[in-house]
Amino acid sequence: MSSESTAPVATNFLRNIIESDLSAGKFTEKRWAGQPGPASVQMAGQPDPARIRTRFPPEPNGYLHIGHAKSICLNFGLARDFGGVCHMRFDDTNPEKEEQEYVDAIIDAVKWLGFDWNANGTEHLYFASDYFQVMFECAESLIEAGLAYVDEQSPETMRTMRGTLTEAGKDSPWRDRPAEESLNLLRQMRDGKHPDGSMALRARIDMASPNINMRDPVLYRIRHATHHRTGDQWCVYPMYAFAHPIEDALEGITHSICTLEFEDQRPFYDWVLNNLQRLGKLAAPLPHQYEFARLNMSYIVTSKRKLLQLVKDGHVNGWDDPRMPTIAGLRRRGYTASALRLFCERTGVSKSNSRIDYSLLDQAMREDQDPHAHRSVAILDPLKLVITNFPADKVELCHAPRNPHHPEMGMREFPLTRELWIEKEDFAEVPPKKYFRLFPGNSVRLKYGYVVTCTGFNKDAAGNITEVHVEYNPDTKSGTPGSDSVKVKGNVTWVSASHAIPAELRLYDRLFSEPFPDAGDGDFLACLNPTSIETVHGWLEPGTIAEPGVVTQFERLGYFVADAKDSTAEKPVFNRVTTLKDTWAAGA
C-alpha cells in the first residue's frame, strides 16, 4: 500500500492510542462491505480485513504543500505500520473553488511521495461527491427527528444571532418550524427553487452552548454552481463540518486524524455521528477524531489563499515554482520523496504547535542523498586557467569516485587539457590571510589532477583578471606514487575548457527573508526575498547526468537536479536543491 519507513519509528500519542484500541479489541466486530456505505450496506459485509482505517482527505482547491506531506506520511504510515488501510478521499463539497486540475495534481503528489491506496484487492479512492445522496438522506432524517430545521435568515443575520465567545446566541425565528415544513423546503432547495443565500439547513442543538460551533451550525447551503464531477445535478451542498464525519463513517474510518484547528469541531463531529447512528444511518463502531499540531515551518507560507496569491500575482512562476513550499515545487527543485518522508518522520507528532526551521528540510535532503548522489564538478563563475607547460594538443584522463561512500559504484573519468575553467573566487591577486588557493607564487592541487604553481595572470583594460597562468608538476598526479611528493594546502575544482558542458544553473534560496512572513497583521508580500533566485551560466564536467529526478552533488557547491520543465539535452538547466551546509544563519 505504501513505501517503507525511512527512519526508526518513534512512538507518539497517536500510536499509543491505536495500540491501546487494538489491544482492547475495539474493532473486532467491525464489518466492511468492500465499499463505503451506510449502516444497511456495512452491516451486511464481512469482518473488516483492515485492522485500522485512516484517510487523507484534501480539498481539491489548490496544490498540496509540505504541511500536507506530513499528514500524508502520518495517515498512510500509521495504516502501513498497524496492518490497516489508508483511504485517499477528496472533500469536494465546495464547487466554486475546486477543479479537476487540483485532483490530478494531488493524486500525482501522493503517489510521488511513495504511497498508494490499493489494499485487499480494492482501490480506496473516494470523493465526498460520491456520497451526496446519502448525506442528503441523513439531513432529511435529522429534520424528521427534530434535530434540524430550515432557516430563512440571511447569512449576515445568522452570524449576528450566533453570539460571541462571551454572549450566548439567540434562537432563530424559524427554529421551531414543523419538521414537515423544513423537509419540504429542503427538497425545494435541492430542486433549485430558491436563490443562493435565501435559506439554509441548520442543526438544532443549543444556541447557548459555550462552544460556538454547537450553536445550530449550518448543515446545507444553496450554491447554484457547476461541480467538477457532478455538474449541475446538485444546487445544495453540505458544509464540511457536516460532511466530514459522515464520510468517515461511510468509509469505516477508525481514526480520523486532523490538525489542531479542528479540535473545537470535535463535539459537533460526535453529535452528527451519534445521532445518525441512533437513527439507523451509520454503522458502529463509529470513527473517532484525533488532533495533532500542524507543520509550521520558517520562511514559508502554507495558506492556500496566500499561495494562490503568489501564483496569480506573478511573484512566482506557477504552483511548481521551485521556491514554492508545494510538493510540486519541492519536487521540481529537486528534493527527493525519501528526503521529505525523512523530514516528516523527524518533525514528530505532538499536540503542541511549534515552528520547524527550514534548515531541517535541507539537512534531511543532505543525509538522504550524500550516500547515493553521483559527484561531479560545476564552475558557476568561470575564470580561464592556462597550464603553460602542458602541451596544447594533449588530453589526459583523470579519475574520481562516482560516490566516495560506495567504491562499488565505480569511477568517473574526465579530461585534463591545457586550458581549464576554475571559479573566480579560487584566485586572488592579493590574497587575504589564510587564503590557500591560487595567487602569484602559490601552489595548489587541481583536484584529482596535478599540483600547479601560479606564475602570472592577465587583465583587461578595465583591470579585470581574465586569465591565470600556472605550471604543473608532472610527478604529482593524484592516484600515482608521486602524488604526495609536494604538499599543498589548497584544492581547486576545474573542468576542461574544451570539453565542459555549458549549462544554466539556478541558485535558489528562501522565498521569504523573514522567518515568519505571515505573522501578525503584516503584509507577507513585503517579506519576499529579492535574491530568492540567481541564474548563472556556467560549465559542467563532461558526463554529468542531466536527467530530472537524478540528484548530483556538485563538489563544493551543493546538490543539483536538472529542471523537469526547462532542461534539455542540448541546453541543460540545473536547479540547486540545497548547499552542502546551512549558510542561511550566517546571512549567505
Coordinates of C-alpha atoms in Angstrom, one line a residue:
M1 CA 0.0 0.0 0.0
S2 CA 2.8 2.4 0.7
S3 CA 6.5 2.9 0.8
E4 CA 8.7 1.6 3.5
S5 CA 9.5 3.8 6.5
T6 CA 12.6 5.9 6.0
A7 CA 13.6 6.2 9.7
P8 CA 13.2 4.4 13.0
V9 CA 9.7 4.7 14.2
A10 CA 9.3 6.9 17.3
T11 CA 6.3 6.5 19.4
N12 CA 3.8 9.3 19.8
F13 CA 0.3 9.8 21.3
L14 CA -1.4 8.6 18.2
R15 CA 0.5 5.4 18.1
N16 CA -0.2 4.8 21.7
I17 CA -4.0 5.3 21.1
I18 CA -4.0 2.9 18.2
E19 CA -2.1 0.3 20.2
S20 CA -4.5 0.7 23.1
D21 CA -7.5 0.4 20.8
L22 CA -6.2 -2.8 19.1
S23 CA -5.2 -4.3 22.5
A24 CA -8.8 -3.7 23.7
G25 CA -10.3 -5.3 20.6
K26 CA -12.2 -2.2 19.8
F27 CA -12.7 -3.1 16.2
T28 CA -13.1 -6.9 16.3
E29 CA -16.8 -6.6 15.4
K30 CA -16.2 -4.1 12.6
R31 CA -17.5 -5.0 9.2
W32 CA -16.6 -3.9 5.7
A33 CA -18.8 -4.5 2.7
G34 CA -16.0 -3.9 0.2
Q35 CA -17.1 -0.3 -0.5
P36 CA -18.3 2.7 1.5
G37 CA -21.9 2.8 2.5
P38 CA -24.5 3.5 5.3
A39 CA -25.4 1.0 8.0
S40 CA -27.6 -1.0 5.7
V41 CA -24.6 -1.7 3.5
Q42 CA -21.8 -2.2 6.0
M43 CA -23.7 -4.5 8.4
A44 CA -24.2 -6.9 5.6
G45 CA -20.4 -7.0 4.9
Q46 CA -17.7 -9.3 6.1
P47 CA -15.3 -8.8 9.1
D48 CA -13.0 -5.9 8.1
P49 CA -9.6 -7.2 6.9
A50 CA -8.0 -3.9 7.8
R51 CA -7.1 -3.6 11.5
I52 CA -7.5 0.2 11.3
R53 CA -8.6 2.6 8.6
T54 CA -7.3 6.1 8.2
R55 CA -7.8 8.7 5.4
F56 CA -6.0 11.6 3.8
P57 CA -8.9 14.0 2.8
P58 CA -7.7 17.1 0.9
E59 CA -10.0 19.6 -0.7
P60 CA -9.1 19.9 -4.4
N61 CA -8.9 23.7 -4.3
G62 CA -5.1 24.0 -4.7
Y63 CA -1.8 22.2 -4.8
L64 CA -0.6 20.2 -1.8
H65 CA 2.2 21.8 0.3
I66 CA 4.8 20.4 2.7
G67 CA 2.3 20.5 5.6
H68 CA 0.1 18.1 3.6
A69 CA 3.2 15.9 3.1
K70 CA 3.3 15.4 6.9
S71 CA -0.4 14.5 7.0
I72 CA 0.1 12.1 4.1
C73 CA 3.1 10.4 5.7
L74 CA 1.3 10.2 9.1
N75 CA -2.0 8.7 7.8
F76 CA -0.5 6.3 5.3
G77 CA 2.3 5.5 7.7
L78 CA 0.0 4.6 10.6
A79 CA -2.1 2.4 8.3
R80 CA 1.0 0.7 7.0
D81 CA 2.6 0.1 10.4
F82 CA -0.6 -1.3 12.0
G83 CA -1.8 -3.5 9.3
G84 CA -4.5 -1.1 8.1
V85 CA -5.7 0.8 5.1
C86 CA -5.5 4.5 4.3
H87 CA -8.1 5.9 2.0
M88 CA -7.5 8.6 -0.5
R89 CA -10.5 10.9 -0.3
F90 CA -11.3 14.2 -1.9
D91 CA -13.5 16.5 0.2
D92 CA -15.1 18.1 -2.9
T93 CA -18.1 19.9 -1.3
N94 CA -17.3 23.4 -2.4
P95 CA -17.8 23.6 -6.2
E96 CA -16.9 27.2 -6.6
K97 CA -13.2 26.6 -5.7
E98 CA -12.5 23.1 -6.8
E99 CA -11.1 21.9 -10.1
Q100 CA -10.1 18.6 -11.8
E101 CA -6.6 20.1 -12.2
Y102 CA -6.1 20.0 -8.5
V103 CA -7.5 16.5 -8.2
D104 CA -4.9 15.3 -10.7
A105 CA -2.1 17.2 -9.1
I106 CA -2.9 15.8 -5.6
I107 CA -3.0 12.2 -6.8
D108 CA 0.3 12.7 -8.6
A109 CA 1.9 14.2 -5.4
V110 CA 0.7 11.4 -3.1
K111 CA 2.0 8.8 -5.5
W112 CA 5.3 10.5 -5.9
L113 CA 5.7 10.6 -2.2
G114 CA 5.6 6.8 -2.3
F115 CA 2.1 6.0 -1.2
D116 CA -1.0 4.4 -2.8
W117 CA -4.5 3.4 -1.8
N118 CA -4.8 -0.1 -3.1
A119 CA -5.3 -2.8 -0.5
N120 CA -7.0 -6.2 -0.3
G121 CA -7.9 -6.0 -4.0
T122 CA -9.7 -2.7 -3.7
E123 CA -8.7 0.8 -4.8
H124 CA -9.7 3.1 -1.9
L125 CA -10.0 6.3 -3.9
Y126 CA -13.2 8.2 -2.9
F127 CA -14.9 11.5 -3.3
A128 CA -17.3 13.3 -0.9
S129 CA -19.4 13.9 -4.0
D130 CA -19.9 10.1 -4.2
Y131 CA -21.9 10.4 -1.0
F132 CA -24.1 13.5 -1.8
Q133 CA -27.3 11.4 -2.0
V134 CA -26.6 9.6 1.3
M135 CA -25.7 12.9 3.0
F136 CA -29.0 14.5 1.8
E137 CA -30.9 11.5 3.2
C138 CA -29.0 11.9 6.5
A139 CA -30.1 15.6 6.6
E140 CA -33.7 14.5 6.0
S141 CA -33.5 12.0 8.9
L142 CA -32.3 14.8 11.2
I143 CA -35.2 17.0 10.2
E144 CA -37.7 14.2 10.8
A145 CA -36.1 13.6 14.3
G146 CA -36.5 17.3 15.2
L147 CA -32.7 17.8 15.1
A148 CA -32.5 20.2 12.1
Y149 CA -34.6 23.0 10.5
V150 CA -34.5 25.3 7.5
D151 CA -33.6 28.8 8.5
E152 CA -34.6 31.7 6.2
Q153 CA -32.4 34.3 7.9
S154 CA -29.7 35.9 5.8
P155 CA -26.1 34.7 6.4
E156 CA -25.3 38.1 8.0
T157 CA -28.2 37.8 10.4
M158 CA -27.2 34.3 11.3
R159 CA -23.7 35.5 12.2
T160 CA -25.1 38.3 14.4
M161 CA -27.6 36.0 16.1
R162 CA -24.9 33.4 16.8
G163 CA -23.5 35.5 19.7
T164 CA -19.9 35.8 20.8
L165 CA -17.5 33.9 23.0
T166 CA -18.9 35.7 26.0
E167 CA -22.5 36.1 24.9
A168 CA -25.0 33.3 24.2
G169 CA -26.6 33.2 20.8
K170 CA -30.3 33.9 20.0
D171 CA -32.8 31.4 18.6
S172 CA -33.8 31.9 15.0
P173 CA -37.5 32.7 14.5
W174 CA -37.6 29.6 12.2
R175 CA -36.1 27.2 14.8
D176 CA -39.3 25.7 15.8
R177 CA -40.9 25.3 12.4
P178 CA -42.6 22.0 11.8
A179 CA -40.4 19.1 10.6
E180 CA -42.7 18.6 7.6
E181 CA -42.3 22.2 6.5
S182 CA -38.5 22.1 6.8
L183 CA -38.4 18.8 4.9
N184 CA -40.4 20.3 2.1
L185 CA -38.2 23.5 2.0
L186 CA -35.0 21.4 1.9
R187 CA -36.3 19.5 -1.1
Q188 CA -37.3 22.7 -2.8
M189 CA -33.7 24.0 -2.1
R190 CA -32.4 20.8 -3.7
D191 CA -34.7 21.3 -6.7
G192 CA -33.3 24.8 -7.4
K193 CA -36.4 26.7 -6.3
H194 CA -34.6 29.2 -4.1
P195 CA -31.7 31.5 -4.7
D196 CA -28.3 31.4 -3.1
G197 CA -28.3 32.7 0.5
S198 CA -32.1 32.7 0.8
M199 CA -32.2 29.8 3.3
A200 CA -30.0 27.1 4.8
L201 CA -30.5 23.9 6.8
R202 CA -29.2 24.2 10.4
A203 CA -28.7 21.6 13.1
R204 CA -30.9 22.2 16.2
I205 CA -28.5 21.9 19.1
D206 CA -28.0 24.7 21.6
M207 CA -27.7 28.4 20.9
A208 CA -26.3 29.0 24.4
S209 CA -23.6 26.4 24.1
P210 CA -20.2 27.6 25.4
N211 CA -18.7 26.0 22.2
I212 CA -19.8 28.4 19.5
N213 CA -19.5 25.6 16.9
M214 CA -22.5 23.9 18.6
R215 CA -24.8 26.9 18.2
D216 CA -27.1 25.4 15.5
P217 CA -24.4 25.1 12.8
V218 CA -25.3 25.2 9.1
L219 CA -25.6 21.8 7.5
Y220 CA -26.5 22.7 4.0
R221 CA -26.3 25.9 1.9
I222 CA -27.6 26.7 -1.6
R223 CA -25.0 27.1 -4.3
H224 CA -26.0 27.3 -7.9
A225 CA -22.6 26.3 -9.2
T226 CA -21.3 23.6 -11.5
H227 CA -19.4 20.9 -9.7
H228 CA -16.3 19.4 -11.4
R229 CA -17.7 15.9 -11.0
T230 CA -21.5 16.1 -10.6
G231 CA -22.0 19.0 -12.9
D232 CA -25.4 20.7 -12.2
Q233 CA -27.0 17.7 -10.6
W234 CA -27.0 19.5 -7.2
C235 CA -27.5 23.1 -6.1
V236 CA -27.3 22.4 -2.4
Y237 CA -24.0 21.3 -0.9
P238 CA -23.2 20.1 2.6
M239 CA -20.9 22.1 4.9
Y240 CA -17.5 20.4 5.5
A241 CA -18.2 20.0 9.2
F242 CA -21.4 18.0 8.4
A243 CA -19.9 16.1 5.5
H244 CA -16.6 15.1 7.2
P245 CA -18.0 12.8 9.9
I246 CA -20.5 11.2 7.5
E247 CA -17.7 10.5 5.0
D248 CA -15.6 8.9 7.7
A249 CA -18.4 6.7 8.9
L250 CA -19.4 5.6 5.4
E251 CA -15.8 4.5 4.8
G252 CA -15.4 2.7 8.1
I253 CA -12.6 5.0 9.2
T254 CA -11.4 4.2 12.7
H255 CA -9.0 7.0 13.4
S256 CA -9.9 10.4 11.8
I257 CA -6.7 12.4 12.2
C258 CA -7.0 16.2 11.9
T259 CA -4.9 19.2 12.8
L260 CA -5.5 21.2 16.0
E261 CA -7.8 23.8 14.4
F262 CA -10.5 21.1 14.2
E263 CA -10.4 20.4 17.9
D264 CA -13.3 22.7 18.7
Q265 CA -15.3 21.0 15.9
R266 CA -15.0 17.5 17.6
P267 CA -18.2 17.9 19.7
F268 CA -20.2 18.5 16.5
Y269 CA -18.4 15.7 14.8
D270 CA -19.5 13.4 17.6
W271 CA -23.0 14.9 17.6
V272 CA -23.5 14.1 13.9
L273 CA -22.2 10.5 14.2
N274 CA -24.1 9.6 17.4
N275 CA -27.4 10.9 16.2
L276 CA -27.2 9.4 12.7
Q277 CA -26.2 6.0 14.3
R278 CA -29.2 6.3 16.6
L279 CA -31.4 7.0 13.6
G280 CA -30.0 3.8 11.8
K281 CA -28.0 5.6 9.2
L282 CA -24.5 4.8 10.3
A283 CA -22.9 1.6 11.5
A284 CA -20.9 1.0 14.7
P285 CA -18.1 1.3 15.7
L286 CA -18.1 5.0 14.9
P287 CA -15.0 6.9 13.9
H288 CA -13.2 9.0 16.5
Q289 CA -11.4 12.3 15.7
Y290 CA -7.9 13.0 17.0
E291 CA -6.0 16.2 16.5
F292 CA -2.3 16.8 16.1
A293 CA -0.2 20.0 15.7
R294 CA 0.1 21.0 12.0
L295 CA 3.5 21.6 10.5
N296 CA 4.6 25.2 10.8
M297 CA 7.9 26.0 9.0
S298 CA 10.0 29.1 9.0
Y299 CA 10.5 31.1 5.8
I300 CA 7.4 29.8 4.1
V301 CA 3.6 30.3 4.0
T302 CA 1.2 27.5 3.6
S303 CA -2.2 29.3 3.4
K304 CA -3.8 28.2 0.2
R305 CA -5.1 31.8 -0.2
K306 CA -1.6 33.2 0.1
L307 CA -0.1 30.6 -2.2
L308 CA -2.7 31.3 -4.8
Q309 CA -2.0 35.0 -4.5
L310 CA 1.7 34.4 -5.1
V311 CA 0.9 32.5 -8.2
K312 CA -1.8 34.8 -9.6
D313 CA 0.1 38.0 -8.9
G314 CA 3.2 36.6 -10.7
H315 CA 5.5 36.6 -7.7
V316 CA 6.4 33.0 -8.6
N317 CA 6.1 31.1 -11.9
G318 CA 3.3 28.7 -11.0
W319 CA 2.4 26.2 -8.3
D320 CA 5.5 24.2 -9.2
D321 CA 7.9 27.1 -8.9
P322 CA 11.0 25.6 -7.2
R323 CA 10.7 28.3 -4.5
M324 CA 7.2 27.3 -3.5
P325 CA 6.5 25.0 -0.5
T326 CA 4.2 22.9 -2.6
I327 CA 5.0 19.3 -3.1
A328 CA 5.2 20.1 -6.9
G329 CA 7.6 22.9 -6.3
L330 CA 9.8 20.9 -3.9
R331 CA 9.9 18.1 -6.4
R332 CA 10.8 20.3 -9.3
R333 CA 13.5 21.9 -7.2
G334 CA 15.0 18.5 -6.6
Y335 CA 14.0 17.4 -3.1
T336 CA 13.5 13.7 -3.2
A337 CA 10.4 11.9 -1.9
S338 CA 12.6 9.9 0.6
A339 CA 14.1 13.2 1.9
L340 CA 10.6 14.6 2.5
R341 CA 9.5 11.4 4.2
L342 CA 12.6 11.5 6.4
F343 CA 11.9 15.2 7.3
C344 CA 8.2 14.4 8.2
E345 CA 9.3 11.5 10.4
R346 CA 11.8 13.6 12.2
T347 CA 9.4 16.5 12.9
G348 CA 7.4 14.1 15.0
V349 CA 3.7 14.2 16.1
S350 CA 2.5 16.2 19.1
K351 CA -0.4 18.3 20.5
S352 CA 1.7 21.5 20.8
N353 CA 2.2 24.0 18.0
S354 CA 5.8 24.9 17.2
R355 CA 7.9 26.2 14.3
I356 CA 10.2 23.9 12.5
D357 CA 13.3 25.6 10.9
Y358 CA 13.6 25.3 7.2
S359 CA 17.2 24.1 7.6
L360 CA 15.9 20.7 8.9
L361 CA 14.4 20.0 5.4
D362 CA 17.8 20.7 3.8
Q363 CA 19.5 18.6 6.4
A364 CA 17.2 15.7 5.6
M365 CA 18.0 16.2 1.9
R366 CA 21.7 16.1 2.5
E367 CA 21.5 13.0 4.7
D368 CA 19.3 11.3 2.2
Q369 CA 21.5 12.0 -0.8
D370 CA 25.0 12.1 0.5
P371 CA 25.3 8.2 0.4
H372 CA 23.7 8.0 -3.0
A373 CA 24.2 11.0 -5.2
H374 CA 26.8 11.0 -8.0
R375 CA 29.6 13.5 -7.7
S376 CA 30.5 15.9 -10.4
V377 CA 32.1 19.4 -10.9
A378 CA 30.4 22.6 -12.0
I379 CA 32.0 26.0 -12.4
L380 CA 29.5 28.8 -11.7
D381 CA 31.7 31.9 -12.1
P382 CA 34.3 30.9 -14.6
L383 CA 37.9 32.2 -14.9
K384 CA 40.2 30.8 -17.6
L385 CA 43.3 29.0 -16.2
V386 CA 46.1 28.1 -18.6
I387 CA 48.7 25.4 -17.8
T388 CA 51.5 27.0 -19.8
N389 CA 53.8 23.9 -19.7
F390 CA 51.0 21.5 -20.7
P391 CA 51.1 20.6 -24.4
A392 CA 48.3 22.4 -26.3
D393 CA 47.1 19.2 -28.1
K394 CA 47.3 16.9 -25.1
V395 CA 44.2 15.3 -23.5
E396 CA 44.9 13.4 -20.3
L397 CA 42.2 11.5 -18.4
C398 CA 41.7 12.0 -14.7
H399 CA 39.6 9.8 -12.4
A400 CA 37.4 10.3 -9.3
P401 CA 34.9 8.2 -7.5
R402 CA 31.2 8.5 -8.5
N403 CA 30.4 8.4 -4.8
P404 CA 33.2 8.2 -2.2
H405 CA 31.0 6.2 0.2
H406 CA 30.4 3.5 -2.3
P407 CA 33.6 2.3 -4.2
E408 CA 31.5 -0.3 -5.9
M409 CA 29.8 2.5 -7.9
G410 CA 33.0 2.8 -9.8
M411 CA 35.0 5.8 -11.1
R412 CA 34.2 8.6 -13.4
E413 CA 36.7 10.0 -15.9
F414 CA 37.1 13.4 -17.3
P415 CA 39.8 15.1 -19.5
L416 CA 42.6 17.4 -18.3
T417 CA 43.7 19.9 -21.0
R418 CA 45.9 23.0 -21.3
E419 CA 43.0 25.4 -20.8
L420 CA 40.6 24.9 -17.9
W421 CA 37.8 26.8 -16.2
I422 CA 38.1 27.5 -12.4
E423 CA 36.0 29.6 -10.1
K424 CA 37.0 33.2 -9.9
E425 CA 37.0 33.0 -6.1
D426 CA 39.8 30.5 -6.4
F427 CA 42.3 33.2 -7.5
A428 CA 43.3 36.3 -5.7
E429 CA 45.9 38.8 -6.9
V430 CA 46.5 40.0 -3.4
P431 CA 45.4 37.1 -1.1
P432 CA 43.8 37.8 2.3
K433 CA 45.1 36.0 5.4
K434 CA 44.6 32.2 5.5
Y435 CA 43.8 32.1 1.8
F436 CA 45.1 28.8 0.5
R437 CA 44.0 28.8 -3.1
L438 CA 45.7 30.4 -6.2
F439 CA 47.7 33.6 -6.0
P440 CA 51.1 34.5 -7.6
G441 CA 53.8 32.1 -6.4
N442 CA 51.4 29.8 -4.6
S443 CA 50.9 26.1 -5.3
V444 CA 47.6 24.2 -5.1
R445 CA 46.3 20.9 -6.4
L446 CA 43.9 20.7 -9.3
K447 CA 41.6 18.3 -7.6
Y448 CA 42.1 14.7 -9.0
G449 CA 44.9 16.1 -11.1
Y450 CA 48.3 17.7 -10.7
V451 CA 49.9 20.2 -8.3
V452 CA 50.2 23.6 -10.1
T453 CA 52.0 26.8 -9.3
C454 CA 50.7 30.2 -10.2
T455 CA 53.2 32.1 -12.5
G456 CA 51.1 35.1 -13.5
F457 CA 47.8 36.4 -14.9
N458 CA 46.3 38.7 -17.5
K459 CA 43.9 41.7 -17.1
D460 CA 41.7 43.5 -19.5
A461 CA 41.6 47.3 -20.0
A462 CA 39.2 47.7 -17.1
G463 CA 41.5 45.9 -14.7
N464 CA 39.5 42.7 -14.5
I465 CA 41.5 39.5 -14.3
T466 CA 40.8 37.4 -17.5
E467 CA 43.3 34.6 -17.3
V468 CA 45.5 32.9 -14.8
H469 CA 48.8 31.2 -15.7
V470 CA 50.2 28.1 -13.9
E471 CA 52.8 25.5 -14.4
Y472 CA 52.1 21.9 -13.5
N473 CA 54.4 19.4 -11.8
P474 CA 54.2 16.2 -13.9
D475 CA 55.3 13.9 -11.0
T476 CA 52.3 14.8 -8.7
K477 CA 49.2 13.4 -10.4
S478 CA 46.5 12.2 -7.9
G479 CA 46.5 8.4 -7.6
T480 CA 50.1 8.0 -8.5
P481 CA 53.1 7.2 -6.2
G482 CA 54.4 10.8 -6.6
S483 CA 51.1 12.5 -5.7
D484 CA 52.3 13.3 -2.1
S485 CA 55.8 14.4 -3.1
V486 CA 54.7 18.0 -2.9
K487 CA 52.5 19.1 0.0
V488 CA 49.9 21.9 -0.6
K489 CA 47.1 23.3 1.5
G490 CA 44.6 24.1 -1.2
N491 CA 42.5 22.2 -3.7
V492 CA 40.8 23.8 -6.7
T493 CA 38.0 22.3 -8.7
W494 CA 38.1 22.7 -12.5
V495 CA 36.8 21.5 -15.8
S496 CA 38.4 21.3 -19.2
A497 CA 37.5 24.4 -21.3
S498 CA 37.3 22.5 -24.5
H499 CA 35.2 19.6 -23.1
A500 CA 33.0 21.3 -20.5
I501 CA 29.2 21.3 -21.0
P502 CA 27.6 24.8 -20.9
A503 CA 24.6 25.0 -18.6
E504 CA 22.2 27.4 -16.9
L505 CA 22.3 27.0 -13.1
R506 CA 19.5 28.4 -10.9
L507 CA 20.6 29.0 -7.4
Y508 CA 17.5 29.0 -5.2
D509 CA 17.2 30.3 -1.7
R510 CA 14.4 31.0 0.8
L511 CA 11.3 32.7 -0.8
F512 CA 11.0 35.0 2.2
S513 CA 13.6 36.9 4.0
E514 CA 11.7 36.9 7.3
P515 CA 11.3 33.7 9.3
F516 CA 7.6 34.3 10.0
P517 CA 6.3 36.1 6.9
D518 CA 2.6 35.6 7.8
A519 CA 2.9 36.5 11.5
G520 CA 0.6 39.2 12.8
D521 CA -1.3 41.6 10.5
G522 CA 1.7 42.5 8.3
D523 CA 1.9 42.2 4.5
F524 CA 3.6 38.8 3.8
L525 CA 4.5 40.0 0.3
A526 CA 6.7 42.7 1.9
C527 CA 8.9 39.9 3.2
L528 CA 9.7 38.4 -0.2
N529 CA 13.4 37.7 -0.6
P530 CA 14.6 39.7 -3.6
T531 CA 17.5 37.2 -4.1
S532 CA 15.5 34.0 -3.8
I533 CA 16.8 33.0 -7.2
E534 CA 20.0 33.8 -9.0
T535 CA 20.6 32.5 -12.5
V536 CA 24.2 31.9 -13.7
H537 CA 25.7 30.4 -16.8
G538 CA 28.5 28.0 -16.0
W539 CA 30.3 24.9 -17.1
L540 CA 29.8 21.2 -16.1
E541 CA 32.1 18.3 -16.0
P542 CA 31.5 16.2 -19.1
G543 CA 29.4 13.1 -18.3
T544 CA 27.2 14.9 -15.8
I545 CA 23.8 13.3 -15.7
A546 CA 21.2 15.8 -16.8
E547 CA 18.0 13.9 -16.1
P548 CA 15.2 15.3 -13.9
G549 CA 14.9 13.4 -10.7
V550 CA 18.6 12.4 -10.7
V551 CA 20.4 14.2 -7.9
T552 CA 24.1 15.2 -8.4
Q553 CA 26.4 16.7 -5.8
F554 CA 28.5 19.3 -7.5
E555 CA 31.6 19.3 -5.3
R556 CA 31.9 22.3 -3.0
L557 CA 28.6 23.7 -4.3
G558 CA 25.7 21.5 -3.2
Y559 CA 23.0 19.2 -4.6
F560 CA 21.6 19.9 -8.0
V561 CA 18.9 18.4 -10.3
A562 CA 18.1 19.0 -13.9
D563 CA 14.9 21.1 -14.2
A564 CA 11.9 19.0 -15.2
K565 CA 10.4 21.6 -17.4
D566 CA 13.2 23.7 -18.9
S567 CA 16.2 21.4 -19.2
T568 CA 17.1 19.7 -22.5
A569 CA 20.0 17.6 -23.7
E570 CA 21.2 20.5 -25.8
K571 CA 20.7 23.2 -23.2
P572 CA 20.8 21.7 -19.7
V573 CA 19.3 23.7 -16.8
F574 CA 20.1 22.7 -13.2
N575 CA 18.3 23.7 -10.0
R576 CA 20.3 23.9 -6.8
V577 CA 18.3 22.0 -4.2
T578 CA 20.5 22.9 -1.3
T579 CA 24.0 23.8 -0.4
L580 CA 26.4 21.4 1.3
K581 CA 25.9 23.1 4.6
D582 CA 23.5 25.6 6.1
T583 CA 24.7 29.1 5.4
W584 CA 21.4 31.0 5.9
A585 CA 22.1 31.8 9.6
A586 CA 25.3 33.4 8.5
G587 CA 23.5 35.6 6.1
A588 CA 24.9 33.9 3.0

